[in-house]
CSV table of C-alpha atoms in Angstrom, one decimal:
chain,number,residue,atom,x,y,z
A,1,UNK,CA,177.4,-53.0,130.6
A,2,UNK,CA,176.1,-56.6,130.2
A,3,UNK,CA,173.0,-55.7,132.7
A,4,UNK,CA,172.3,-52.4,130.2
A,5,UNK,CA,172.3,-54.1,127.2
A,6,UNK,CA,169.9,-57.0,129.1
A,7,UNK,CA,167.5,-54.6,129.9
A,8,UNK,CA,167.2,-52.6,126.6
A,9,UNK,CA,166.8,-56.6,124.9
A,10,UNK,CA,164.0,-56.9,127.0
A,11,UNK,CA,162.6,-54.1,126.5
A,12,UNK,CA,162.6,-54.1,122.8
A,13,UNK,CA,161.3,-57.7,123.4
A,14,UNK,CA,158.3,-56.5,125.1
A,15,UNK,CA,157.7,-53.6,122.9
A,16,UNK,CA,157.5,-56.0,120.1
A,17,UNK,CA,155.3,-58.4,121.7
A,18,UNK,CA,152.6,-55.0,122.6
A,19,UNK,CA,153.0,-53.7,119.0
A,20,UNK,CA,151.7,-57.7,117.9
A,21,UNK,CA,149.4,-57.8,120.5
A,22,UNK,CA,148.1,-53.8,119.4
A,23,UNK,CA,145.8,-55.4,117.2
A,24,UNK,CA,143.5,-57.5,119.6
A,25,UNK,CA,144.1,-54.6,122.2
A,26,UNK,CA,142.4,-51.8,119.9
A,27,UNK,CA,139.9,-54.3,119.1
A,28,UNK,CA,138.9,-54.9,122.9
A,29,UNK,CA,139.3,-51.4,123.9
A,30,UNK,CA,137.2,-50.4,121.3
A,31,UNK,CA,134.1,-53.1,121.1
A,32,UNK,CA,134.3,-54.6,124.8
A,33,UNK,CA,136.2,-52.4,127.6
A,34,UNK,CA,134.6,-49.1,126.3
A,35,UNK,CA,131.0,-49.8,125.9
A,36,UNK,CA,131.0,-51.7,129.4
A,37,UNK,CA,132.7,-48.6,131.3
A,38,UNK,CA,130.1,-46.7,128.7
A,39,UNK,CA,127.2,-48.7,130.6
A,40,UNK,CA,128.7,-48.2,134.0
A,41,UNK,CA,128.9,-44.1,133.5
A,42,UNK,CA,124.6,-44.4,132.0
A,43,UNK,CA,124.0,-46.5,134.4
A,44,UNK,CA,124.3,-43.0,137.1
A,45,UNK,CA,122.6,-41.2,134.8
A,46,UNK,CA,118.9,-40.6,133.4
A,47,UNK,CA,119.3,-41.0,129.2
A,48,UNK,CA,117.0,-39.0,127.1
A,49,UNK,CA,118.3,-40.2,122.9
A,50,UNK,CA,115.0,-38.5,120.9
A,51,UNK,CA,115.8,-35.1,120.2
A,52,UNK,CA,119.8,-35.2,121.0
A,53,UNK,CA,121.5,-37.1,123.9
A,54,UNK,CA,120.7,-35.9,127.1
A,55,UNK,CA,122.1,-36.8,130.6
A,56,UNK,CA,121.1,-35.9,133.8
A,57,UNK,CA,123.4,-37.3,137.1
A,58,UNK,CA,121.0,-39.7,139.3
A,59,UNK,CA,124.0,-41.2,141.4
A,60,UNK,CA,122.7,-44.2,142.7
A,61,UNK,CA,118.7,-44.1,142.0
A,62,UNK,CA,118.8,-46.1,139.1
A,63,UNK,CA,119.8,-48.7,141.2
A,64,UNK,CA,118.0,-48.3,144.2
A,65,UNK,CA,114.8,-47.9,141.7
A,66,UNK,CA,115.6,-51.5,141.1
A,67,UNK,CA,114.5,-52.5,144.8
A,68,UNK,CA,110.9,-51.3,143.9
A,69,UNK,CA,110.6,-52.0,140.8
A,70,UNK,CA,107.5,-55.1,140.6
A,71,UNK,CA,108.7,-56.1,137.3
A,72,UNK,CA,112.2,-56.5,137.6
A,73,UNK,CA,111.4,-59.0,141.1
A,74,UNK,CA,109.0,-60.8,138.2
A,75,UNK,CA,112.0,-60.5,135.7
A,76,UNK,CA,114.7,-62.2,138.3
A,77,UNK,CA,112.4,-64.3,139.7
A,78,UNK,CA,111.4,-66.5,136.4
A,79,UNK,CA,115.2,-66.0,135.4
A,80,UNK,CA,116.8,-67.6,138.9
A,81,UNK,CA,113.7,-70.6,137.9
A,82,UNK,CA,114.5,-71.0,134.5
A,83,UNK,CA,118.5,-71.3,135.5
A,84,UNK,CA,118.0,-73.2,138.8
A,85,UNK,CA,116.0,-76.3,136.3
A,86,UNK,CA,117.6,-75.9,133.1
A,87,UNK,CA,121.3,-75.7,133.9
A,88,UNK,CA,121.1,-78.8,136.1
A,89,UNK,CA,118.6,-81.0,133.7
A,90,UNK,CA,120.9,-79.8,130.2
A,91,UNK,CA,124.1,-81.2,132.4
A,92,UNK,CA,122.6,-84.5,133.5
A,93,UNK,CA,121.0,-84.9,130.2
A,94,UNK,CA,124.2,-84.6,128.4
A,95,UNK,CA,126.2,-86.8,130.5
A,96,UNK,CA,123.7,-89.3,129.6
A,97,UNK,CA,124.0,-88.9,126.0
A,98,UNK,CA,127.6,-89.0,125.8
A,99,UNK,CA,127.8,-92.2,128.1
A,100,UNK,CA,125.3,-93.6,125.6
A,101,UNK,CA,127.6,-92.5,122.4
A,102,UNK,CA,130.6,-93.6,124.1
A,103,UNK,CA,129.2,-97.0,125.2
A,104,UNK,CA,130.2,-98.7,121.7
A,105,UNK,CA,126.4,-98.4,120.7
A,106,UNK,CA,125.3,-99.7,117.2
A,107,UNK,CA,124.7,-96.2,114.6
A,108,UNK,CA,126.9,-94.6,117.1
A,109,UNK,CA,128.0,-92.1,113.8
A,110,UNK,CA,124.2,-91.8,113.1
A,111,UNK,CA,123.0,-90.8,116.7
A,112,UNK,CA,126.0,-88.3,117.1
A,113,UNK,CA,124.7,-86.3,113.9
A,114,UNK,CA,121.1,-87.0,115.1
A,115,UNK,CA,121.9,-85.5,118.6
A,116,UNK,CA,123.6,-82.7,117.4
A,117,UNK,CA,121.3,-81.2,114.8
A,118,UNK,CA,118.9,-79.2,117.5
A,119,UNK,CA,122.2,-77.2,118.3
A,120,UNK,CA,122.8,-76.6,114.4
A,121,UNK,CA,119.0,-74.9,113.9
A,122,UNK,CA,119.0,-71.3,114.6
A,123,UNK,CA,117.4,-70.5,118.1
A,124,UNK,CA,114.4,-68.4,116.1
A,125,UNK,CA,114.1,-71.0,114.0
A,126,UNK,CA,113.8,-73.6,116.8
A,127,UNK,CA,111.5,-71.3,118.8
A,128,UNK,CA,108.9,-70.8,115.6
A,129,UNK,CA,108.3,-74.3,115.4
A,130,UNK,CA,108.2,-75.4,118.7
A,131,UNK,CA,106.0,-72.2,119.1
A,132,UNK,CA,104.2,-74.6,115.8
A,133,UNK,CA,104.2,-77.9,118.1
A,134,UNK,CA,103.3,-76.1,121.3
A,135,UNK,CA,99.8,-74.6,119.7
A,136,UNK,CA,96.7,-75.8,121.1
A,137,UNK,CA,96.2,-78.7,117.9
A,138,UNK,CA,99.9,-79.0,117.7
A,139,UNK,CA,102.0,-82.3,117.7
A,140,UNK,CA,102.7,-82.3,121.9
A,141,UNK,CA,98.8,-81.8,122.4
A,142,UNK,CA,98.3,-84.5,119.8
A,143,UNK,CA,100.5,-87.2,121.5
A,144,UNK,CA,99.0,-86.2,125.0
A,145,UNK,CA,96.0,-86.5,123.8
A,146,UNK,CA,97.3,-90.1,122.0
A,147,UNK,CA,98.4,-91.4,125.5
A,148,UNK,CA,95.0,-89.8,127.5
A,149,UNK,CA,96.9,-87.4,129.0
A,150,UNK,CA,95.8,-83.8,130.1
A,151,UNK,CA,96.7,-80.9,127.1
A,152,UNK,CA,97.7,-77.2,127.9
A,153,UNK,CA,97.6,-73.9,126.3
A,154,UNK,CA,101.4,-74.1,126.4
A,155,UNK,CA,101.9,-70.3,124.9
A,156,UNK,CA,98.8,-68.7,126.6
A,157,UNK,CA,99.0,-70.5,130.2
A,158,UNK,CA,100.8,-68.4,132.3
A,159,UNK,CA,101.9,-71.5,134.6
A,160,UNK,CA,103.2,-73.4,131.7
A,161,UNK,CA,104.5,-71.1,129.3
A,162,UNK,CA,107.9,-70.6,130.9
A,163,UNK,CA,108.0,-74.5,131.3
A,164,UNK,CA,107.4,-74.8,128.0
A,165,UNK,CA,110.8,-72.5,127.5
A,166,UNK,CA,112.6,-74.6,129.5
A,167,UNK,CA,111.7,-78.1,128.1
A,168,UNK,CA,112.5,-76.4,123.9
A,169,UNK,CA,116.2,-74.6,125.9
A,170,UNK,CA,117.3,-78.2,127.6
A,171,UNK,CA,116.2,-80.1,124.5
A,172,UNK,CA,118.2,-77.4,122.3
A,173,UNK,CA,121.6,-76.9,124.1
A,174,UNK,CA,122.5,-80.1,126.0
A,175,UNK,CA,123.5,-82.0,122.6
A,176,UNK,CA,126.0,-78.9,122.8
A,177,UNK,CA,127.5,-80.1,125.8
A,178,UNK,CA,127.4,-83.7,125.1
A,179,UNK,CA,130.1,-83.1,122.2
A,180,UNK,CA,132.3,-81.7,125.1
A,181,UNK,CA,131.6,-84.5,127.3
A,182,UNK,CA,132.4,-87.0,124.5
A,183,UNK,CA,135.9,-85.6,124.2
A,184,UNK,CA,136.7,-86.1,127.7
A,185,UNK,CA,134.8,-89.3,128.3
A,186,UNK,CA,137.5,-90.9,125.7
A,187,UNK,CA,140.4,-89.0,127.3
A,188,UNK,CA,139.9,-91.8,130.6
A,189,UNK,CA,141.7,-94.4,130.4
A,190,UNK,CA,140.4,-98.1,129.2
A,191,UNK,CA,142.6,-99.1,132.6
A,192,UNK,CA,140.7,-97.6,134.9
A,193,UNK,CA,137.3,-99.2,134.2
A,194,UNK,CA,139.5,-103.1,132.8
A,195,UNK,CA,140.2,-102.9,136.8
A,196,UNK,CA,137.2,-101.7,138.3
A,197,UNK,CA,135.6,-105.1,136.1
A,198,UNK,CA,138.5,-107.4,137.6
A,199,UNK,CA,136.9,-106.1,141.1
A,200,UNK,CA,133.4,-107.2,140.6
A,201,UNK,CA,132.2,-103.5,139.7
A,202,UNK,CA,128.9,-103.0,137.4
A,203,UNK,CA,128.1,-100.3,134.9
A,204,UNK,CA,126.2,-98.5,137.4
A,205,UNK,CA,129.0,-98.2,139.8
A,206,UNK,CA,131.8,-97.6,137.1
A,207,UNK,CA,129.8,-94.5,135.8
A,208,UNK,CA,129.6,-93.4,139.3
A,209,UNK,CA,133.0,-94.1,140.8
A,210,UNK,CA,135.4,-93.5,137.7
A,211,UNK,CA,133.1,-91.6,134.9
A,212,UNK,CA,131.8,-88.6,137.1
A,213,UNK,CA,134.7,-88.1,139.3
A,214,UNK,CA,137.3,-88.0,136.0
A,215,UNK,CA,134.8,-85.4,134.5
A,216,UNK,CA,134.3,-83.2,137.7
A,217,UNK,CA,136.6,-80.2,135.5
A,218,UNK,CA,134.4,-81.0,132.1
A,219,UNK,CA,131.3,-80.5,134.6
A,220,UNK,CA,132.7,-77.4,136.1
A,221,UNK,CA,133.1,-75.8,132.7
A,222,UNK,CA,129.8,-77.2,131.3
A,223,UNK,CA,127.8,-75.9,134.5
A,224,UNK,CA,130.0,-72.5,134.2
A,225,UNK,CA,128.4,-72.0,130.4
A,226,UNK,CA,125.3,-73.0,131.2
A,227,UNK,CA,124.7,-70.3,134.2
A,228,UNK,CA,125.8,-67.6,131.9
A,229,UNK,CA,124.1,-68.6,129.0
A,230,UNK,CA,120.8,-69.4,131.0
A,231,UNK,CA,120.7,-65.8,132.8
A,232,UNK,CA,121.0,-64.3,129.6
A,233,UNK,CA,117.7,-66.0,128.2
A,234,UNK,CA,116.2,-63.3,125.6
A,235,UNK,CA,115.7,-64.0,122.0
A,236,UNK,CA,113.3,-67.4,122.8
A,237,UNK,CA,111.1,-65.0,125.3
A,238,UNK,CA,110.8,-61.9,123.0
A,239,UNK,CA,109.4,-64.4,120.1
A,240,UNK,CA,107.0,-66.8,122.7
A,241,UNK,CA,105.4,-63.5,124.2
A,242,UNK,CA,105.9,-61.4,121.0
A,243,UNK,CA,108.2,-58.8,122.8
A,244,UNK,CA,106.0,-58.8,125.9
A,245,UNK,CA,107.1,-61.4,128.5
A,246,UNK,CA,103.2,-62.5,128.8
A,247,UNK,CA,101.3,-64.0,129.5
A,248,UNK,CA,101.0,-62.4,132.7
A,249,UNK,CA,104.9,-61.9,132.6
A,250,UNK,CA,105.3,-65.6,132.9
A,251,UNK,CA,108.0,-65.1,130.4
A,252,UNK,CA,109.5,-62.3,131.3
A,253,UNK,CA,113.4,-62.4,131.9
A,254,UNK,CA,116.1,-59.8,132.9
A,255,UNK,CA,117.7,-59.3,129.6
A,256,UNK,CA,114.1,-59.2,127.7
A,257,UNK,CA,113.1,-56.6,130.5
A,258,UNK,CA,116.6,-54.6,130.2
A,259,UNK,CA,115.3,-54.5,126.2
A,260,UNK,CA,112.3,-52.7,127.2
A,261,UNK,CA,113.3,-50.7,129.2
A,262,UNK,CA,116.4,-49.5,127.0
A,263,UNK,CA,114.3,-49.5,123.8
A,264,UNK,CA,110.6,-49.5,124.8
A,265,UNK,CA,110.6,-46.6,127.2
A,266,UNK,CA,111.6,-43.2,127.0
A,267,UNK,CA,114.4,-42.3,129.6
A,268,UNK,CA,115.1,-45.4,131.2
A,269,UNK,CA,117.8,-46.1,129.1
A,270,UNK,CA,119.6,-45.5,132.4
A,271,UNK,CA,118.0,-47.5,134.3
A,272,UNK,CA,118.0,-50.3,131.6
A,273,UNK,CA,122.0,-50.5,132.1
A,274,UNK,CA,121.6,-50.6,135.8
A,275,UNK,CA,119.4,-53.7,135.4
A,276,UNK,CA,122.6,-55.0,132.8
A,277,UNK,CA,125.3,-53.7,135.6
A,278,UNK,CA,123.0,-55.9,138.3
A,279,UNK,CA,122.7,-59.0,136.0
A,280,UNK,CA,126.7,-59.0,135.5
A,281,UNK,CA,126.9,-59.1,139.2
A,282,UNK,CA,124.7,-61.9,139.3
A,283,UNK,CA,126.2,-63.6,137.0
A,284,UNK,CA,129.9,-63.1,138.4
A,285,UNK,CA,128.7,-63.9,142.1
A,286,UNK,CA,127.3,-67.9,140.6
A,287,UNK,CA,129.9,-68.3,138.4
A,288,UNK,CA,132.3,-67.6,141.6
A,289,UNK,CA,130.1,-69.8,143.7
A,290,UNK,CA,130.3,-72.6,141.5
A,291,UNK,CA,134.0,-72.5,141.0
A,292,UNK,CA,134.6,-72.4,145.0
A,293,UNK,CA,132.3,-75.5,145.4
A,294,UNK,CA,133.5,-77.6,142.5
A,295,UNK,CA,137.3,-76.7,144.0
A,296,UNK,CA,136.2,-77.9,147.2
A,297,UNK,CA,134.7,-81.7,145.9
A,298,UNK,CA,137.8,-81.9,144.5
A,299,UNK,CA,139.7,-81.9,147.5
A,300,UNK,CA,138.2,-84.8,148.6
């Protein structure tokens, strides 16, 4: 009698906590699980929208139209080299900056907001006036010119345009990252580096020996964020190229290609979510990587 009365308890229990979580659950079902299993099902299938919704079954073409597809090898090529330097440089660069903030600096207050305030502008907002600074008699030009350096078409040069993505992106998001780096850097404690001083140890080798290894999980999350938000470069490429990934698709990215393709074109909205399926996998398979070899430094 005691065991039946246990189990109905329970069961109310756990009917109560489903009806509080019913809420978030409809919420998800509705603006997250269905419109992915939505792109799965269009990804097999050619789309038609003008005229009434059409589909026609293609099984696995879509995907397999991916494999000779010129400008999708263009897309994930400039998207791998965009997130193979920025991810790397926005990490180092704001490690540096939180060291430098948690140092005890002079203005420390005053740099923090300073630092901060490229992640506060708008990312259009950012792009139109760097797209302002990168013009041919903009401000970089200028000091280049200042310190007799050579100047660049940095828009209209297909071998510097995507640089000049990269540079605007790292400068942008790693003050981001530094705030999250700043909250664990003062979670280490004052012990740690009071001894590493008693044994001779400079500021060079306290970063190194206690600073990186105590922020190896920070890293790991930081590095995490910056793969999936690098892959998914779109809005600063649609407004440097004007929707085009030019010049000469030097700009071109996955997501801004997926947008063409879905939006541009007629009937490769299909193939458009094939492309999104593709990047997802991408995106999964790093992230995985990454957590496997940050779990293995660890162990050492």
């Amino acid at each position: 009698m005691v065991k039946g009365n246990s189990s109905k308890k329970s069961r109310r229990e756990a009917g109560q906590g489903y009806l509080f979580m019913a809420p978030v659950l409809i919420i998800l079902g509705i603006f997250v699980i269905a419109p992915i299993l939505c792109a799965i099902y269009l990804s097999f299938h050619k789309v038609e929208l003008l005229g009434g919704t059409h589909l026609e079954f293609r099984g696995l073409d879509n995907f397999l139209k991916i494999t000779f597809d010129d400008r999708a090898h263009i897309a994930l090529k400039n998207t791998v080299l965009y997130v193979v330097i920025v991810v790397p440089l926005q990490t180092l660069l704001a490690l540096v900056l939180a060291a430098s903030l948690n140092a005890g600096m002079k203005g420390q207050k005053f740099f923090r907001i300073v630092y901060f305030l490229p992640t506060l502008t708008s990312s259009a907002v950012l792009t139109l006036i760097f797209m302002w600074m990168y013009n041919q008699n903009g401000l970089i030009n200028h000091i280049l010119h200042m310190l007799h350096l050579p100047t660049y078409n940095w828009i209209g040069d297909p071998s510097v345009a995507l640089l000049a993505i990269m540079i605007m992106n790292i400068w942008a998001t790693a003050p981001f990252f530094m705030v999250i780096y700043l909250a664990a850097l003062q979670d280490i404690p004052d012990s740690h580096y009071e001894a590493a001083e008693l044994d001779g140890a400079t500021g060079l080798q306290k970063f190194w020996h206690i600073t990186v290894p105590n922020l190896r999980p920070v890293t790991s999350f930081v590095v995490i964020m910056g793969l999936i938000g690098t892959f998914q470069l779109f809005d600063q490429s649609y407004i440097f190229s004007g929707g085009s990934g030019g010049p000469n698709n030097s700009t071109l990215t996955v997501v801004l290609l997926i947008y063409q393709y879905a939006f541009k074109s007629l009937g490769t909205m299909g193939y458009a979510t094939a492309l999104a399926f593709m990047l997802a996998i991408i995106i999964l398979i790093a992230t995985l990587l990454q957590r496997k070899f940050s779990k293995e430094e660890s162990l050492y």
